[in-house]
PDB file of C-alpha atoms and ligand atoms in Angstrom:
ATOM      1  CA  UNK A 119     165.886 163.877 271.244  1.00 74.00           C
ATOM      2  CA  UNK A 120     168.670 166.468 272.019  1.00 79.00           C
ATOM      3  CA  UNK A 121     166.203 169.085 273.495  1.00 80.00           C
ATOM      4  CA  UNK A 122     168.832 171.938 273.158  1.00 84.00           C
ATOM      5  CA  UNK A 123     168.807 171.434 269.382  1.00 84.00           C
ATOM      6  CA  UNK A 124     165.253 172.200 268.922  1.00 90.00           C
ATOM      7  CA  UNK A 125     164.953 175.017 271.600  1.00 91.00           C
ATOM      8  CA  UNK A 126     163.398 178.078 270.295  1.00 95.00           C
ATOM      9  CA  UNK A 127     163.095 176.637 266.649  1.00 97.00           C
ATOM     10  CA  UNK A 128     160.347 177.716 264.376  1.00 98.00           C
ATOM     11  CA  UNK A 129     158.610 175.222 262.135  1.00 98.00           C
ATOM     12  CA  UNK A 130     156.349 175.797 259.378  1.00 98.00           C
ATOM     13  CA  UNK A 131     153.887 173.322 257.925  1.00 98.00           C
ATOM     14  CA  UNK A 132     152.712 173.935 254.354  1.00 98.00           C
ATOM     15  CA  UNK A 133     150.723 171.980 251.845  1.00 98.00           C
ATOM     16  CA  UNK A 134     147.595 172.235 249.745  1.00 96.00           C
ATOM     17  CA  UNK A 135     144.057 171.930 251.374  1.00 91.00           C
ATOM     18  CA  UNK A 136     143.635 168.379 252.393  1.00 91.00           C
ATOM     19  CA  UNK A 137     147.221 167.560 252.553  1.00 95.00           C
ATOM     20  CA  UNK A 138     147.015 166.736 256.015  1.00 94.00           C
ATOM     21  CA  UNK A 139     149.464 169.340 257.254  1.00 97.00           C
ATOM     22  CA  UNK A 140     147.322 170.287 260.083  1.00 96.00           C
ATOM     23  CA  UNK A 141     147.260 166.766 261.442  1.00 97.00           C
ATOM     24  CA  UNK A 142     150.994 166.542 261.028  1.00 98.00           C
ATOM     25  CA  UNK A 143     151.810 169.808 262.443  1.00 98.00           C
ATOM     26  CA  UNK A 144     149.827 168.687 265.609  1.00 98.00           C
ATOM     27  CA  UNK A 145     151.503 165.477 265.799  1.00 98.00           C
ATOM     28  CA  UNK A 146     154.982 167.103 265.409  1.00 98.00           C
ATOM     29  CA  UNK A 147     153.980 169.644 268.317  1.00 98.00           C
ATOM     30  CA  UNK A 148     152.739 166.666 270.668  1.00 98.00           C
ATOM     31  CA  UNK A 149     155.860 164.655 269.856  1.00 97.00           C
ATOM     32  CA  UNK A 150     158.125 167.740 270.898  1.00 97.00           C
ATOM     33  CA  UNK A 151     156.142 168.373 274.071  1.00 97.00           C
ATOM     34  CA  UNK A 152     156.593 164.433 275.135  1.00 96.00           C
ATOM     35  CA  UNK A 153     160.164 164.931 274.689  1.00 95.00           C
ATOM     36  CA  UNK A 154     160.298 167.546 277.275  1.00 95.00           C
ATOM     37  CA  UNK A 155     160.624 170.395 274.700  1.00 96.00           C
ATOM     38  CA  UNK A 156     158.634 173.612 275.382  1.00 97.00           C
ATOM     39  CA  UNK A 157     156.586 174.062 272.426  1.00 98.00           C
ATOM     40  CA  UNK A 158     153.312 176.168 270.845  1.00 98.00           C
ATOM     41  CA  UNK A 159     151.418 175.101 268.331  1.00 98.00           C
ATOM     42  CA  UNK A 160     149.434 177.972 266.055  1.00 98.00           C
ATOM     43  CA  UNK A 161     148.166 178.454 262.717  1.00 98.00           C
ATOM     44  CA  UNK A 162     147.388 181.133 259.828  1.00 98.00           C
ATOM     45  CA  UNK A 163     145.099 182.405 259.049  1.00 98.00           C
ATOM     46  CA  UNK A 164     144.949 183.364 263.071  1.00 98.00           C
ATOM     47  CA  UNK A 165     142.084 183.606 265.240  1.00 97.00           C
ATOM     48  CA  UNK A 166     143.104 187.393 265.847  1.00 97.00           C
ATOM     49  CA  UNK A 167     141.280 190.396 264.449  1.00 97.00           C
ATOM     50  CA  UNK A 168     142.839 190.319 261.039  1.00 98.00           C
ATOM     51  CA  UNK A 169     142.580 186.653 260.674  1.00 98.00           C
ATOM     52  CA  UNK A 170     138.844 186.634 261.784  1.00 98.00           C
ATOM     53  CA  UNK A 171     138.433 188.985 258.814  1.00 98.00           C
ATOM     54  CA  UNK A 172     140.154 186.907 256.201  1.00 98.00           C
ATOM     55  CA  UNK A 173     137.572 183.925 256.935  1.00 97.00           C
ATOM     56  CA  UNK A 174     134.815 186.050 255.870  1.00 96.00           C
ATOM     57  CA  UNK A 175     136.372 186.290 252.576  1.00 96.00           C
ATOM     58  CA  UNK A 176     137.273 182.805 252.575  1.00 92.00           C
ATOM     59  CA  UNK A 177     133.824 181.609 253.073  1.00 90.00           C
ATOM     60  CA  UNK A 178     132.507 184.013 250.586  1.00 90.00           C
ATOM     61  CA  UNK A 179     130.524 186.331 252.783  1.00 94.00           C
ATOM     62  CA  UNK A 180     132.519 189.214 252.126  1.00 96.00           C
ATOM     63  CA  UNK A 181     134.504 190.198 248.699  1.00 96.00           C
ATOM     64  CA  UNK A 182     137.493 191.918 247.576  1.00 97.00           C
ATOM     65  CA  UNK A 183     140.204 192.291 245.116  1.00 97.00           C
ATOM     66  CA  UNK A 184     142.714 189.310 245.390  1.00 96.00           C
ATOM     67  CA  UNK A 185     145.423 191.826 246.201  1.00 97.00           C
ATOM     68  CA  UNK A 186     143.265 193.055 249.168  1.00 98.00           C
ATOM     69  CA  UNK A 187     143.161 189.530 250.382  1.00 98.00           C
ATOM     70  CA  UNK A 188     146.760 188.822 249.837  1.00 98.00           C
ATOM     71  CA  UNK A 189     147.583 192.138 251.872  1.00 98.00           C
ATOM     72  CA  UNK A 190     145.360 190.967 254.744  1.00 98.00           C
ATOM     73  CA  UNK A 191     147.200 187.709 255.083  1.00 98.00           C
ATOM     74  CA  UNK A 192     150.525 189.755 255.269  1.00 98.00           C
ATOM     75  CA  UNK A 193     148.993 191.820 257.961  1.00 98.00           C
ATOM     76  CA  UNK A 194     147.634 188.886 259.766  1.00 99.00           C
ATOM     77  CA  UNK A 195     151.189 187.515 259.577  1.00 99.00           C
ATOM     78  CA  UNK A 196     152.712 190.469 261.225  1.00 98.00           C
ATOM     79  CA  UNK A 197     150.329 190.339 263.945  1.00 98.00           C
ATOM     80  CA  UNK A 198     151.025 186.555 264.430  1.00 98.00           C
ATOM     81  CA  UNK A 199     154.624 187.381 264.780  1.00 98.00           C
ATOM     82  CA  UNK A 200     154.470 190.526 266.812  1.00 98.00           C
ATOM     83  CA  UNK A 201     151.313 191.023 268.847  1.00 97.00           C
ATOM     84  CA  UNK A 202     151.671 191.566 272.642  1.00 97.00           C
ATOM     85  CA  UNK A 203     149.468 188.516 273.746  1.00 96.00           C
ATOM     86  CA  UNK A 204     150.802 185.554 271.942  1.00 96.00           C
ATOM     87  CA  UNK A 205     153.240 186.959 269.230  1.00 98.00           C
ATOM     88  CA  UNK A 206     155.497 183.947 268.290  1.00 98.00           C
ATOM     89  CA  UNK A 207     158.607 186.126 267.781  1.00 98.00           C
ATOM     90  CA  UNK A 208     158.579 186.736 271.676  1.00 98.00           C
ATOM     91  CA  UNK A 209     158.007 183.015 272.384  1.00 98.00           C
ATOM     92  CA  UNK A 210     161.207 182.016 270.147  1.00 98.00           C
ATOM     93  CA  UNK A 211     163.122 184.614 271.945  1.00 97.00           C
ATOM     94  CA  UNK A 212     162.062 182.871 275.295  1.00 97.00           C
ATOM     95  CA  UNK A 213     163.400 179.446 273.832  1.00 97.00           C
ATOM     96  CA  UNK A 214     160.109 177.969 273.202  1.00 98.00           C
ATOM     97  CA  UNK A 215     159.568 175.940 269.907  1.00 98.00           C
ATOM     98  CA  UNK A 216     156.958 177.253 267.505  1.00 98.00           C
ATOM     99  CA  UNK A 217     155.049 174.997 265.081  1.00 98.00           C
ATOM    100  CA  UNK A 218     152.863 176.728 262.648  1.00 98.00           C
ATOM    101  CA  UNK A 219     150.334 175.171 260.342  1.00 98.00           C
ATOM    102  CA  UNK A 220     150.856 177.641 257.336  1.00 98.00           C
ATOM    103  CA  UNK A 221     153.273 180.645 256.964  1.00 99.00           C
ATOM    104  CA  UNK A 222     154.427 182.604 254.177  1.00 99.00           C
ATOM    105  CA  UNK A 223     154.953 179.886 251.556  1.00 99.00           C
ATOM    106  CA  UNK A 224     151.262 179.707 251.560  1.00 98.00           C
ATOM    107  CA  UNK A 225     150.804 183.145 250.439  1.00 98.00           C
ATOM    108  CA  UNK A 226     153.513 182.820 247.834  1.00 98.00           C
ATOM    109  CA  UNK A 227     151.647 179.638 246.485  1.00 98.00           C
ATOM    110  CA  UNK A 228     147.999 180.829 246.763  1.00 97.00           C
ATOM    111  CA  UNK A 229     147.902 184.350 245.996  1.00 98.00           C
ATOM    112  CA  UNK A 230     150.275 184.015 242.754  1.00 97.00           C
ATOM    113  CA  UNK A 231     147.614 182.140 241.122  1.00 95.00           C
ATOM    114  CA  UNK A 232     146.259 185.673 240.562  1.00 94.00           C
ATOM    115  CA  UNK A 233     149.149 188.087 240.991  1.00 97.00           C
ATOM    116  CA  UNK A 234     153.008 187.914 240.272  1.00 98.00           C
ATOM    117  CA  UNK A 235     154.980 185.808 242.777  1.00 98.00           C
ATOM    118  CA  UNK A 236     157.533 188.398 243.308  1.00 98.00           C
ATOM    119  CA  UNK A 237     154.833 190.751 244.377  1.00 98.00           C
ATOM    120  CA  UNK A 238     153.797 188.482 247.096  1.00 98.00           C
ATOM    121  CA  UNK A 239     157.336 187.800 248.222  1.00 98.00           C
ATOM    122  CA  UNK A 240     157.784 191.623 248.353  1.00 98.00           C
ATOM    123  CA  UNK A 241     154.675 192.125 250.361  1.00 98.00           C
ATOM    124  CA  UNK A 242     155.902 189.529 252.976  1.00 98.00           C
ATOM    125  CA  UNK A 243     159.323 190.801 253.043  1.00 98.00           C
ATOM    126  CA  UNK A 244     159.027 192.227 256.713  1.00 98.00           C
ATOM    127  CA  UNK A 245     157.664 188.643 258.145  1.00 98.00           C
ATOM    128  CA  UNK A 246     160.715 186.941 256.219  1.00 98.00           C
ATOM    129  CA  UNK A 247     163.039 189.455 257.921  1.00 98.00           C
ATOM    130  CA  UNK A 248     161.574 189.290 261.187  1.00 98.00           C
ATOM    131  CA  UNK A 249     161.396 185.427 261.429  1.00 98.00           C
ATOM    132  CA  UNK A 250     162.319 182.704 258.973  1.00 98.00           C
ATOM    133  CA  UNK A 251     161.428 179.209 259.641  1.00 98.00           C
ATOM    134  CA  UNK A 252     164.290 176.812 260.691  1.00 98.00           C
ATOM    135  CA  UNK A 253     162.546 174.285 258.667  1.00 98.00           C
ATOM    136  CA  UNK A 254     159.384 174.488 256.371  1.00 98.00           C
ATOM    137  CA  UNK A 255     157.915 171.057 256.052  1.00 98.00           C
ATOM    138  CA  UNK A 256     155.839 170.834 252.791  1.00 98.00           C
ATOM    139  CA  UNK A 257     153.454 167.773 252.769  1.00 98.00           C
ATOM    140  CA  UNK A 258     152.981 166.811 249.042  1.00 98.00           C
ATOM    141  CA  UNK A 259     149.926 165.177 248.285  1.00 96.00           C
ATOM    142  CA  UNK A 260     148.293 164.712 244.691  1.00 94.00           C
ATOM    143  CA  UNK A 261     145.271 167.283 244.278  1.00 93.00           C
ATOM    144  CA  UNK A 262     143.068 164.504 243.476  1.00 90.00           C
ATOM    145  CA  UNK A 263     143.756 162.769 246.755  1.00 90.00           C
ATOM    146  CA  UNK A 264     143.629 166.277 248.669  1.00 91.00           C
ATOM    147  CA  UNK A 265     140.102 166.813 247.011  1.00 88.00           C
ATOM    148  CA  UNK A 266     138.802 163.457 248.096  1.00 86.00           C
ATOM    149  CA  UNK A 267     139.944 163.896 251.585  1.00 85.00           C
ATOM    150  CA  UNK A 268     138.366 167.384 251.593  1.00 84.00           C
ATOM    151  CA  UNK A 269     134.895 166.202 250.184  1.00 82.00           C
ATOM    152  CA  UNK A 270     134.780 163.447 253.078  1.00 82.00           C
ATOM    153  CA  UNK A 271     135.460 165.738 255.738  1.00 78.00           C
ATOM    154  CA  UNK A 272     133.779 168.903 255.034  1.00 69.00           C
ATOM    155  CA  UNK A 273     130.176 170.115 254.031  1.00 62.00           C
ATOM    156  CA  UNK A 274     131.251 173.160 251.871  1.00 61.00           C
ATOM    157  CA  UNK A 275     134.331 173.881 249.886  1.00 61.00           C
ATOM    158  CA  UNK A 276     136.037 177.239 250.647  1.00 64.00           C
ATOM    159  CA  UNK A 277     137.402 179.835 248.144  1.00 56.00           C
ATOM    160  CA  UNK A 278     140.581 177.867 246.902  1.00 62.00           C
ATOM    161  CA  UNK A 279     139.310 174.332 246.926  1.00 67.00           C
ATOM    162  CA  UNK A 280     138.714 173.519 243.301  1.00 83.00           C
ATOM    163  CA  UNK A 281     140.854 171.135 241.419  1.00 87.00           C
ATOM    164  CA  UNK A 282     142.455 173.287 238.733  1.00 90.00           C
ATOM    165  CA  UNK A 283     143.170 175.728 241.669  1.00 91.00           C
ATOM    166  CA  UNK A 284     144.941 173.045 243.949  1.00 92.00           C
ATOM    167  CA  UNK A 285     147.032 171.984 240.992  1.00 96.00           C
ATOM    168  CA  UNK A 286     148.189 175.581 240.207  1.00 97.00           C
ATOM    169  CA  UNK A 287     148.791 175.894 244.129  1.00 97.00           C
ATOM    170  CA  UNK A 288     150.927 173.233 244.242  1.00 97.00           C
ATOM    171  CA  UNK A 289     153.037 174.124 241.179  1.00 98.00           C
ATOM    172  CA  UNK A 290     153.413 177.606 242.890  1.00 98.00           C
ATOM    173  CA  UNK A 291     154.671 175.874 246.014  1.00 98.00           C
ATOM    174  CA  UNK A 292     157.354 174.218 244.060  1.00 98.00           C
ATOM    175  CA  UNK A 293     158.159 177.308 241.902  1.00 98.00           C
ATOM    176  CA  UNK A 294     158.426 179.184 245.280  1.00 98.00           C
ATOM    177  CA  UNK A 295     160.926 176.291 246.723  1.00 98.00           C
ATOM    178  CA  UNK A 296     162.973 176.765 243.729  1.00 98.00           C
ATOM    179  CA  UNK A 297     163.034 180.419 243.551  1.00 98.00           C
ATOM    180  CA  UNK A 298     164.016 180.705 247.323  1.00 98.00           C
ATOM    181  CA  UNK A 299     166.154 177.634 247.469  1.00 97.00           C
ATOM    182  CA  UNK A 300     169.369 179.340 248.653  1.00 97.00           C
ATOM    183  CA  UNK A 301     167.699 180.993 251.685  1.00 98.00           C
ATOM    184  CA  UNK A 302     165.045 178.856 252.872  1.00 98.00           C
ATOM    185  CA  UNK A 303     165.351 175.422 254.505  1.00 98.00           C
ATOM    186  CA  UNK A 304     162.531 173.054 253.067  1.00 98.00           C
ATOM    187  CA  UNK A 305     161.641 169.519 253.399  1.00 98.00           C
ATOM    188  CA  UNK A 306     159.175 168.140 250.867  1.00 98.00           C
ATOM    189  CA  UNK A 307     157.560 165.029 252.340  1.00 98.00           C
ATOM    190  CA  UNK A 308     155.271 162.416 250.482  1.00 97.00           C
ATOM    191  CA  UNK A 309     152.013 162.992 252.024  1.00 96.00           C
ATOM    192  CA  UNK A 310     150.205 159.998 249.825  1.00 92.00           C
ATOM    193  CA  UNK A 311     151.789 157.734 252.415  1.00 91.00           C
ATOM    194  CA  UNK A 312     149.805 156.715 255.755  1.00 92.00           C
ATOM    195  CA  UNK A 313     149.776 159.336 258.422  1.00 95.00           C
ATOM    196  CA  UNK A 314     151.797 157.502 260.754  1.00 97.00           C
ATOM    197  CA  UNK A 315     154.753 156.980 258.162  1.00 98.00           C
ATOM    198  CA  UNK A 316     154.496 160.805 257.406  1.00 98.00           C
ATOM    199  CA  UNK A 317     154.858 161.520 260.992  1.00 98.00           C
ATOM    200  CA  UNK A 318     157.723 159.392 261.256  1.00 98.00           C
ATOM    201  CA  UNK A 319     159.582 160.718 258.290  1.00 98.00           C
ATOM    202  CA  UNK A 320     158.995 164.430 259.829  1.00 98.00           C
ATOM    203  CA  UNK A 321     160.280 163.167 262.902  1.00 98.00           C
ATOM    204  CA  UNK A 322     163.696 161.887 261.702  1.00 97.00           C
ATOM    205  CA  UNK A 323     164.045 165.060 259.560  1.00 97.00           C
ATOM    206  CA  UNK A 324     163.621 167.310 262.682  1.00 97.00           C
ATOM    207  CA  UNK A 325     165.711 164.996 265.029  1.00 93.00           C
ATOM    208  CA  UNK A 326     168.602 165.514 262.395  1.00 91.00           C
ATOM    209  CA  UNK A 327     168.390 169.366 262.485  1.00 88.00           C
ATOM    210  CA  UNK A 328     171.719 170.876 263.342  1.00 71.00           C
TER     211      UNK A 328
HETATM  212  P1  TYD B 211     143.469 176.136 255.950  1.00 90.00           P
HETATM  213  O1  TYD B 211     144.949 176.151 256.925  1.00 90.00           O
HETATM  214  O2  TYD B 211     143.552 175.292 254.985  1.00 90.00           O
HETATM  215  O3  TYD B 211     142.395 176.428 256.868  1.00 90.00           O
HETATM  216  P2  TYD B 211     141.114 175.454 257.049  1.00 90.00           P
HETATM  217  O4  TYD B 211     141.732 174.241 257.718  1.00 90.00           O
HETATM  218  O5  TYD B 211     140.105 176.215 257.922  1.00 90.00           O
HETATM  219  O6  TYD B 211     140.509 175.314 255.800  1.00 90.00           O
HETATM  220  O7  TYD B 211     143.661 177.880 255.199  1.00 90.00           O
HETATM  221  C1  TYD B 211     142.653 178.250 254.975  1.00 90.00           C
HETATM  222  C2  TYD B 211     142.901 179.014 253.417  1.00 90.00           C
HETATM  223  O8  TYD B 211     143.571 179.941 253.452  1.00 90.00           O
HETATM  224  C3  TYD B 211     143.594 177.841 252.473  1.00 90.00           C
HETATM  225  O9  TYD B 211     142.685 177.731 251.412  1.00 90.00           O
HETATM  226  C4  TYD B 211     144.686 178.650 252.068  1.00 90.00           C
HETATM  227  C5  TYD B 211     144.450 180.030 252.227  1.00 90.00           C
HETATM  228  N1  TYD B 211     145.539 180.893 252.532  1.00 90.00           N
HETATM  229  C6  TYD B 211     146.047 181.744 251.500  1.00 90.00           C
HETATM  230  O10 TYD B 211     145.537 181.842 250.681  1.00 90.00           O
HETATM  231  N2  TYD B 211     147.321 182.726 251.898  1.00 90.00           N
HETATM  232  C7  TYD B 211     147.728 182.650 253.192  1.00 90.00           C
HETATM  233  O11 TYD B 211     148.817 183.332 253.474  1.00 90.00           O
HETATM  234  C8  TYD B 211     147.557 181.694 253.987  1.00 90.00           C
HETATM  235  C9  TYD B 211     148.214 181.536 255.409  1.00 90.00           C
HETATM  236  C10 TYD B 211     146.241 180.788 253.725  1.00 90.00           C
END
């Protein structure tokens, strides 16, 4: 691994719920550190004030119009980038590589089930202007496989985890990748293979980054 190549790079992991993206994000962060790369692992929704509020909506304890929830995610993302304690923009500027479990493509895919994708993209324009990932890794799994994994691992299903919804979310991801193909660098990785095979494929892609 040429450490200079990944210095201050920004990696975003995306996928439907149950795709294994959180595991893969953690594996990449671990591997970067083992190679001597300074690396910060993080996720959205965040553990900050807006992210904490979002969890209340995801669990169904609080309710609001989908446009309100989409706006909260956009606000949480700006806080994720800019907050003074651990904002990721400053980390990148310090030369620290950042691996995030979800970023704005999650918003494009999940919220455009209910509202037009263009609106969601515009809503997140500040974030895309402040920090565009050097690479977005999409872990692609069949919605059936994802739901099986969710059922095994969790007691309750959150707001977005019904099959028809996951099918739509996956389609929306594909639509967003096509729509933004000119400006975004996206790698679609087959997540139906075993965990180690997926991790190897991602590592090869990351090592090959220019
Ligand atoms: P997830 O990473 O799956 O959290 P957990 O591991 O706790 O299930 O994210 C939680 C949910 O939030 C997931 O269903 C996707 C949704 N989400 C959005 O709807 N919009 C967004 O912008 C983001 C980041 C997530």
